[in-house]
mmCIF file with all atom_site columns, C-alpha atoms in Angstrom:
data_model
loop_
_atom_site.group_PDB
_atom_site.id
_atom_site.type_symbol
_atom_site.label_atom_id
_atom_site.label_alt_id
_atom_site.label_comp_id
_atom_site.label_asym_id
_atom_site.label_entity_id
_atom_site.label_seq_id
_atom_site.pdbx_PDB_ins_code
_atom_site.Cartn_x
_atom_site.Cartn_y
_atom_site.Cartn_z
_atom_site.occupancy
_atom_site.B_iso_or_equiv
_atom_site.pdbx_formal_charge
_atom_site.auth_seq_id
_atom_site.auth_comp_id
_atom_site.auth_asym_id
_atom_site.auth_atom_id
_atom_site.pdbx_PDB_model_num
ATOM 1   C CA . MET E 1 1   ? -26.543 1.027   1.083   1.00 51.00 ? 1   MET E CA 1
ATOM 2   C CA . GLU E 1 2   ? -25.102 -1.843  3.068   1.00 59.00 ? 2   GLU E CA 1
ATOM 3   C CA . THR E 1 3   ? -26.421 -2.718  6.493   1.00 65.00 ? 3   THR E CA 1
ATOM 4   C CA . SER E 1 4   ? -24.496 -1.606  9.531   1.00 76.00 ? 4   SER E CA 1
ATOM 5   C CA . GLU E 1 5   ? -23.485 -5.206  10.175  1.00 81.00 ? 5   GLU E CA 1
ATOM 6   C CA . GLY E 1 6   ? -22.277 -5.561  6.580   1.00 77.00 ? 6   GLY E CA 1
ATOM 7   C CA . LEU E 1 7   ? -20.204 -2.393  6.930   1.00 83.00 ? 7   LEU E CA 1
ATOM 8   C CA . VAL E 1 8   ? -18.570 -3.656  10.100  1.00 86.00 ? 8   VAL E CA 1
ATOM 9   C CA . LYS E 1 9   ? -17.677 -6.917  8.339   1.00 89.00 ? 9   LYS E CA 1
ATOM 10  C CA . LYS E 1 10  ? -16.160 -5.058  5.383   1.00 88.00 ? 10  LYS E CA 1
ATOM 11  C CA . PHE E 1 11  ? -14.209 -2.750  7.688   1.00 91.00 ? 11  PHE E CA 1
ATOM 12  C CA . LYS E 1 12  ? -12.857 -5.811  9.492   1.00 93.00 ? 12  LYS E CA 1
ATOM 13  C CA . LEU E 1 13  ? -11.933 -7.380  6.154   1.00 93.00 ? 13  LEU E CA 1
ATOM 14  C CA . ILE E 1 14  ? -10.092 -4.210  5.102   1.00 94.00 ? 14  ILE E CA 1
ATOM 15  C CA . ARG E 1 15  ? -8.214  -4.171  8.408   1.00 95.00 ? 15  ARG E CA 1
ATOM 16  C CA . LEU E 1 16  ? -7.327  -7.846  8.015   1.00 96.00 ? 16  LEU E CA 1
ATOM 17  C CA . MET E 1 17  ? -5.933  -7.132  4.555   1.00 96.00 ? 17  MET E CA 1
ATOM 18  C CA . ALA E 1 18  ? -3.959  -4.216  6.012   1.00 96.00 ? 18  ALA E CA 1
ATOM 19  C CA . VAL E 1 19  ? -2.445  -6.498  8.650   1.00 97.00 ? 19  VAL E CA 1
ATOM 20  C CA . LEU E 1 20  ? -1.556  -9.100  6.036   1.00 97.00 ? 20  LEU E CA 1
ATOM 21  C CA . MET E 1 21  ? -0.140  -6.677  3.460   1.00 96.00 ? 21  MET E CA 1
ATOM 22  C CA . LEU E 1 22  ? 1.438   -4.045  5.706   1.00 96.00 ? 22  LEU E CA 1
ATOM 23  C CA . ILE E 1 23  ? 2.634   -6.116  8.674   1.00 97.00 ? 23  ILE E CA 1
ATOM 24  C CA . VAL E 1 24  ? 2.793   -9.851  7.937   1.00 98.00 ? 24  VAL E CA 1
ATOM 25  C CA . ALA E 1 25  ? 4.210   -9.660  4.388   1.00 97.00 ? 25  ALA E CA 1
ATOM 26  C CA . PRO E 1 26  ? 6.940   -7.133  5.328   1.00 97.00 ? 26  PRO E CA 1
ATOM 27  C CA . ALA E 1 27  ? 7.863   -9.291  8.334   1.00 97.00 ? 27  ALA E CA 1
ATOM 28  C CA . ILE E 1 28  ? 8.282   -12.256 5.979   1.00 97.00 ? 28  ILE E CA 1
ATOM 29  C CA . TYR E 1 29  ? 10.361  -10.101 3.620   1.00 96.00 ? 29  TYR E CA 1
ATOM 30  C CA . LEU E 1 30  ? 12.536  -9.047  6.555   1.00 95.00 ? 30  LEU E CA 1
ATOM 31  C CA . VAL E 1 31  ? 13.115  -12.669 7.570   1.00 96.00 ? 31  VAL E CA 1
ATOM 32  C CA . VAL E 1 32  ? 13.997  -13.577 3.982   1.00 94.00 ? 32  VAL E CA 1
ATOM 33  C CA . ALA E 1 33  ? 16.375  -10.616 3.735   1.00 93.00 ? 33  ALA E CA 1
ATOM 34  C CA . ASN E 1 34  ? 18.182  -11.746 6.883   1.00 92.00 ? 34  ASN E CA 1
ATOM 35  C CA . LEU E 1 35  ? 18.388  -15.394 5.829   1.00 93.00 ? 35  LEU E CA 1
ATOM 36  C CA . VAL E 1 36  ? 19.737  -14.862 2.319   1.00 90.00 ? 36  VAL E CA 1
ATOM 37  C CA . LEU E 1 37  ? 23.494  -14.724 2.022   1.00 87.00 ? 37  LEU E CA 1
ATOM 38  C CA . LEU E 1 38  ? 24.647  -12.920 -1.095  1.00 88.00 ? 38  LEU E CA 1
ATOM 39  C CA . GLU E 1 39  ? 27.980  -11.714 -2.309  1.00 88.00 ? 39  GLU E CA 1
ATOM 40  C CA . PRO E 1 40  ? 28.059  -7.894  -2.196  1.00 85.00 ? 40  PRO E CA 1
ATOM 41  C CA . LYS E 1 41  ? 28.360  -6.299  -5.625  1.00 86.00 ? 41  LYS E CA 1
ATOM 42  C CA . SER E 1 42  ? 29.595  -2.846  -6.400  1.00 80.00 ? 42  SER E CA 1
ATOM 43  C CA . GLY E 1 43  ? 29.242  -0.573  -9.369  1.00 82.00 ? 43  GLY E CA 1
ATOM 44  C CA . GLY E 1 44  ? 27.702  2.678   -10.421 1.00 87.00 ? 44  GLY E CA 1
ATOM 45  C CA . GLU E 1 45  ? 24.638  1.010   -11.906 1.00 90.00 ? 45  GLU E CA 1
ATOM 46  C CA . HIS E 1 46  ? 23.785  -0.488  -8.516  1.00 90.00 ? 46  HIS E CA 1
ATOM 47  C CA . ASP E 1 47  ? 24.179  2.883   -6.822  1.00 90.00 ? 47  ASP E CA 1
ATOM 48  C CA . ILE E 1 48  ? 21.969  4.589   -9.398  1.00 93.00 ? 48  ILE E CA 1
ATOM 49  C CA . MET E 1 49  ? 19.288  1.919   -9.054  1.00 93.00 ? 49  MET E CA 1
ATOM 50  C CA . PHE E 1 50  ? 19.397  2.179   -5.274  1.00 94.00 ? 50  PHE E CA 1
ATOM 51  C CA . TYR E 1 51  ? 18.991  5.963   -5.256  1.00 95.00 ? 51  TYR E CA 1
ATOM 52  C CA . ILE E 1 52  ? 16.229  5.905   -7.868  1.00 95.00 ? 52  ILE E CA 1
ATOM 53  C CA . LEU E 1 53  ? 14.240  3.285   -5.936  1.00 95.00 ? 53  LEU E CA 1
ATOM 54  C CA . LEU E 1 54  ? 14.853  5.153   -2.696  1.00 96.00 ? 54  LEU E CA 1
ATOM 55  C CA . LEU E 1 55  ? 13.434  8.357   -4.201  1.00 96.00 ? 55  LEU E CA 1
ATOM 56  C CA . VAL E 1 56  ? 10.469  6.456   -5.602  1.00 95.00 ? 56  VAL E CA 1
ATOM 57  C CA . ALA E 1 57  ? 9.869   4.795   -2.220  1.00 95.00 ? 57  ALA E CA 1
ATOM 58  C CA . LEU E 1 58  ? 9.884   8.166   -0.507  1.00 95.00 ? 58  LEU E CA 1
ATOM 59  C CA . SER E 1 59  ? 7.560   9.854   -2.981  1.00 94.00 ? 59  SER E CA 1
ATOM 60  C CA . GLN E 1 60  ? 5.345   7.381   -4.830  1.00 91.00 ? 60  GLN E CA 1
ATOM 61  C CA . PRO E 1 61  ? 2.772   6.776   -2.083  1.00 89.00 ? 61  PRO E CA 1
ATOM 62  C CA . SER E 1 62  ? 2.089   10.506  -2.064  1.00 92.00 ? 62  SER E CA 1
ATOM 63  C CA . VAL E 1 63  ? 0.261   10.060  -5.390  1.00 93.00 ? 63  VAL E CA 1
ATOM 64  C CA . VAL E 1 64  ? -2.284  7.715   -3.770  1.00 93.00 ? 64  VAL E CA 1
ATOM 65  C CA . PRO E 1 65  ? -4.832  10.559  -3.286  1.00 91.00 ? 65  PRO E CA 1
ATOM 66  C CA . LEU E 1 66  ? -4.661  11.213  -7.035  1.00 93.00 ? 66  LEU E CA 1
ATOM 67  C CA . ILE E 1 67  ? -5.205  7.510   -7.755  1.00 91.00 ? 67  ILE E CA 1
ATOM 68  C CA . GLU E 1 68  ? -8.128  7.591   -5.310  1.00 88.00 ? 68  GLU E CA 1
ATOM 69  C CA . ARG E 1 69  ? -9.732  10.508  -7.185  1.00 88.00 ? 69  ARG E CA 1
ATOM 70  C CA . PHE E 1 70  ? -9.473  8.615   -10.465 1.00 88.00 ? 70  PHE E CA 1
ATOM 71  C CA . GLN E 1 71  ? -10.962 5.520   -8.834  1.00 84.00 ? 71  GLN E CA 1
ATOM 72  C CA . ILE E 1 72  ? -13.880 7.509   -7.403  1.00 83.00 ? 72  ILE E CA 1
ATOM 73  C CA . GLY E 1 73  ? -14.495 9.123   -10.791 1.00 82.00 ? 73  GLY E CA 1
ATOM 74  C CA . LYS E 1 74  ? -14.495 5.712   -12.431 1.00 81.00 ? 74  LYS E CA 1
ATOM 75  C CA . PHE E 1 75  ? -16.881 4.386   -9.783  1.00 80.00 ? 75  PHE E CA 1
ATOM 76  C CA . ARG E 1 76  ? -19.306 7.278   -10.302 1.00 77.00 ? 76  ARG E CA 1
ATOM 77  C CA . HIS E 1 77  ? -19.200 6.717   -14.053 1.00 79.00 ? 77  HIS E CA 1
ATOM 78  C CA . GLU E 1 78  ? -19.939 3.013   -13.627 1.00 74.00 ? 78  GLU E CA 1
ATOM 79  C CA . TYR E 1 79  ? -22.376 3.382   -10.706 1.00 64.00 ? 79  TYR E CA 1
ATOM 80  C CA . GLY E 1 80  ? -25.241 2.362   -12.960 1.00 53.00 ? 80  GLY E CA 1
ATOM 81  C CA . THR E 1 81  ? -23.716 -1.105  -13.226 1.00 61.00 ? 81  THR E CA 1
ATOM 82  C CA . LYS E 1 82  ? -24.859 -1.769  -9.653  1.00 67.00 ? 82  LYS E CA 1
ATOM 83  C CA . ALA E 1 83  ? -21.362 -1.607  -8.209  1.00 70.00 ? 83  ALA E CA 1
ATOM 84  C CA . SER E 1 84  ? -21.347 -1.758  -4.432  1.00 79.00 ? 84  SER E CA 1
ATOM 85  C CA . PRO E 1 85  ? -19.805 1.327   -2.768  1.00 82.00 ? 85  PRO E CA 1
ATOM 86  C CA . VAL E 1 86  ? -18.480 -0.859  0.060   1.00 82.00 ? 86  VAL E CA 1
ATOM 87  C CA . GLY E 1 87  ? -16.970 -3.332  -2.380  1.00 82.00 ? 87  GLY E CA 1
ATOM 88  C CA . PHE E 1 88  ? -15.335 -0.503  -4.264  1.00 84.00 ? 88  PHE E CA 1
ATOM 89  C CA . LEU E 1 89  ? -14.024 0.907   -0.975  1.00 87.00 ? 89  LEU E CA 1
ATOM 90  C CA . THR E 1 90  ? -12.288 -2.413  -0.432  1.00 89.00 ? 90  THR E CA 1
ATOM 91  C CA . VAL E 1 91  ? -10.656 -2.168  -3.866  1.00 88.00 ? 91  VAL E CA 1
ATOM 92  C CA . MET E 1 92  ? -9.488  1.376   -3.110  1.00 90.00 ? 92  MET E CA 1
ATOM 93  C CA . PHE E 1 93  ? -7.834  0.329   0.135   1.00 93.00 ? 93  PHE E CA 1
ATOM 94  C CA . LEU E 1 94  ? -6.212  -2.705  -1.485  1.00 94.00 ? 94  LEU E CA 1
ATOM 95  C CA . THR E 1 95  ? -4.732  -0.349  -4.072  1.00 93.00 ? 95  THR E CA 1
ATOM 96  C CA . LYS E 1 96  ? -3.271  1.807   -1.309  1.00 94.00 ? 96  LYS E CA 1
ATOM 97  C CA . PHE E 1 97  ? -1.855  -1.219  0.461   1.00 96.00 ? 97  PHE E CA 1
ATOM 98  C CA . ALA E 1 98  ? -0.279  -2.533  -2.756  1.00 96.00 ? 98  ALA E CA 1
ATOM 99  C CA . VAL E 1 99  ? 1.466   0.790   -3.398  1.00 96.00 ? 99  VAL E CA 1
ATOM 100 C CA . VAL E 1 100 ? 2.917   0.758   0.109   1.00 96.00 ? 100 VAL E CA 1
ATOM 101 C CA . GLU E 1 101 ? 3.837   -2.935  0.013   1.00 96.00 ? 101 GLU E CA 1
ATOM 102 C CA . ALA E 1 102 ? 5.863   -2.275  -3.146  1.00 96.00 ? 102 ALA E CA 1
ATOM 103 C CA . ILE E 1 103 ? 8.320   -0.289  -1.013  1.00 97.00 ? 103 ILE E CA 1
ATOM 104 C CA . TYR E 1 104 ? 9.194   -3.382  0.990   1.00 97.00 ? 104 TYR E CA 1
ATOM 105 C CA . ILE E 1 105 ? 9.567   -5.400  -2.198  1.00 96.00 ? 105 ILE E CA 1
ATOM 106 C CA . TRP E 1 106 ? 11.962  -2.805  -3.616  1.00 96.00 ? 106 TRP E CA 1
ATOM 107 C CA . GLY E 1 107 ? 14.114  -3.392  -0.554  1.00 95.00 ? 107 GLY E CA 1
ATOM 108 C CA . LEU E 1 108 ? 14.292  -7.065  -1.497  1.00 95.00 ? 108 LEU E CA 1
ATOM 109 C CA . VAL E 1 109 ? 15.081  -6.143  -5.097  1.00 95.00 ? 109 VAL E CA 1
ATOM 110 C CA . ILE E 1 110 ? 17.997  -4.019  -3.908  1.00 95.00 ? 110 ILE E CA 1
ATOM 111 C CA . LEU E 1 111 ? 19.186  -6.896  -1.728  1.00 94.00 ? 111 LEU E CA 1
ATOM 112 C CA . PHE E 1 112 ? 19.127  -9.409  -4.567  1.00 94.00 ? 112 PHE E CA 1
ATOM 113 C CA . VAL E 1 113 ? 20.743  -7.039  -7.059  1.00 93.00 ? 113 VAL E CA 1
ATOM 114 C CA . THR E 1 114 ? 23.448  -5.537  -4.837  1.00 92.00 ? 114 THR E CA 1
ATOM 115 C CA . GLY E 1 115 ? 23.803  -8.125  -2.082  1.00 92.00 ? 115 GLY E CA 1
ATOM 116 C CA . ASP E 1 116 ? 23.843  -5.238  0.422   1.00 91.00 ? 116 ASP E CA 1
ATOM 117 C CA . LEU E 1 117 ? 21.558  -5.913  3.392   1.00 93.00 ? 117 LEU E CA 1
ATOM 118 C CA . THR E 1 118 ? 22.087  -2.434  4.840   1.00 93.00 ? 118 THR E CA 1
ATOM 119 C CA . ARG E 1 119 ? 20.707  -0.760  1.736   1.00 94.00 ? 119 ARG E CA 1
ATOM 120 C CA . ALA E 1 120 ? 17.786  -3.170  1.622   1.00 94.00 ? 120 ALA E CA 1
ATOM 121 C CA . LEU E 1 121 ? 16.895  -2.464  5.242   1.00 95.00 ? 121 LEU E CA 1
ATOM 122 C CA . LEU E 1 122 ? 16.569  1.275   4.520   1.00 96.00 ? 122 LEU E CA 1
ATOM 123 C CA . PHE E 1 123 ? 13.311  0.556   2.692   1.00 97.00 ? 123 PHE E CA 1
ATOM 124 C CA . PHE E 1 124 ? 11.640  -0.981  5.750   1.00 97.00 ? 124 PHE E CA 1
ATOM 125 C CA . PRO E 1 125 ? 11.326  2.170   7.905   1.00 97.00 ? 125 PRO E CA 1
ATOM 126 C CA . ILE E 1 126 ? 10.148  4.102   4.846   1.00 97.00 ? 126 ILE E CA 1
ATOM 127 C CA . GLY E 1 127 ? 7.505   1.457   4.217   1.00 96.00 ? 127 GLY E CA 1
ATOM 128 C CA . ALA E 1 128 ? 6.540   1.480   7.897   1.00 97.00 ? 128 ALA E CA 1
ATOM 129 C CA . ILE E 1 129 ? 5.965   5.238   7.828   1.00 96.00 ? 129 ILE E CA 1
ATOM 130 C CA . TRP E 1 130 ? 3.772   4.982   4.726   1.00 96.00 ? 130 TRP E CA 1
ATOM 131 C CA . SER E 1 131 ? 1.954   2.029   6.314   1.00 96.00 ? 131 SER E CA 1
ATOM 132 C CA . VAL E 1 132 ? 1.009   4.235   9.261   1.00 96.00 ? 132 VAL E CA 1
ATOM 133 C CA . VAL E 1 133 ? -0.091  7.030   6.923   1.00 95.00 ? 133 VAL E CA 1
ATOM 134 C CA . TYR E 1 134 ? -2.408  4.734   4.934   1.00 94.00 ? 134 TYR E CA 1
ATOM 135 C CA . TRP E 1 135 ? -3.516  2.484   7.766   1.00 95.00 ? 135 TRP E CA 1
ATOM 136 C CA . PRO E 1 136 ? -7.318  2.051   7.530   1.00 94.00 ? 136 PRO E CA 1
ATOM 137 C CA . ARG E 1 137 ? -9.135  4.072   10.177  1.00 91.00 ? 137 ARG E CA 1
ATOM 138 C CA . GLU E 1 138 ? -12.861 3.730   10.600  1.00 88.00 ? 138 GLU E CA 1
ATOM 139 C CA . ASP E 1 139 ? -13.590 7.462   10.354  1.00 89.00 ? 139 ASP E CA 1
ATOM 140 C CA . LYS E 1 140 ? -11.556 7.704   7.154   1.00 86.00 ? 140 LYS E CA 1
ATOM 141 C CA . MET E 1 141 ? -13.323 4.670   5.692   1.00 86.00 ? 141 MET E CA 1
ATOM 142 C CA . LYS E 1 142 ? -16.735 6.164   6.509   1.00 85.00 ? 142 LYS E CA 1
ATOM 143 C CA . ARG E 1 143 ? -15.816 9.498   4.888   1.00 85.00 ? 143 ARG E CA 1
ATOM 144 C CA . THR E 1 144 ? -14.625 7.745   1.748   1.00 83.00 ? 144 THR E CA 1
ATOM 145 C CA . LEU E 1 145 ? -17.765 5.640   1.690   1.00 82.00 ? 145 LEU E CA 1
ATOM 146 C CA . GLU E 1 146 ? -19.905 8.785   1.944   1.00 81.00 ? 146 GLU E CA 1
ATOM 147 C CA . ARG E 1 147 ? -18.004 10.251  -1.031  1.00 77.00 ? 147 ARG E CA 1
ATOM 148 C CA . LEU E 1 148 ? -18.767 7.088   -3.002  1.00 76.00 ? 148 LEU E CA 1
ATOM 149 C CA . GLU E 1 149 ? -22.455 7.103   -2.110  1.00 74.00 ? 149 GLU E CA 1
ATOM 150 C CA . THR E 1 150 ? -23.103 10.752  -2.988  1.00 71.00 ? 150 THR E CA 1
ATOM 151 C CA . LEU E 1 151 ? -23.519 11.218  -6.704  1.00 52.00 ? 151 LEU E CA 1
#
C-alpha cells in the first residue's frame, strides 16, 4: 500500500490529467473550431454520420463502468506481477478521461466533414456533462482503490 503522501500525489496527478484532458483540450478544440473557416457541405451521408456520432456521444460513456470492471478483473489476475493499485487507478481514470475526450474530438470531426459549426458545437455540452459525471472525486478514488486492494 502506498503512503498517505504518495496517495495525495497520485490524486493530484489524476486531477491534473482531468484538467488537461477534460478542460484544457476541449477549450483548445473549441478555439480551433471557431477559427477554421470551412465551406458547408450537405448530403444524406453527412446527416447520417452526424446522428450516429451524436448517439454514440450520448451513450458511449455509459459503458465506462463495464470497462472499469474488466480493468479491475485484469488487475486482480495480474496482481502477482507487483502492479501498484495506485498506478492502476491512474490508468483507469485516464481511460475514463479518454472516452469522454473523444466526444469533443467527434465534434471536430463533424466540423471538418460537414463544415457546420453549429453541429460541431452540439458535442461540447454533451462532453461537458460527461466530464462532470466522470470528474475525479477523492471519495470515489478511495473507494476504487479499496476495490483494487481487496483480493
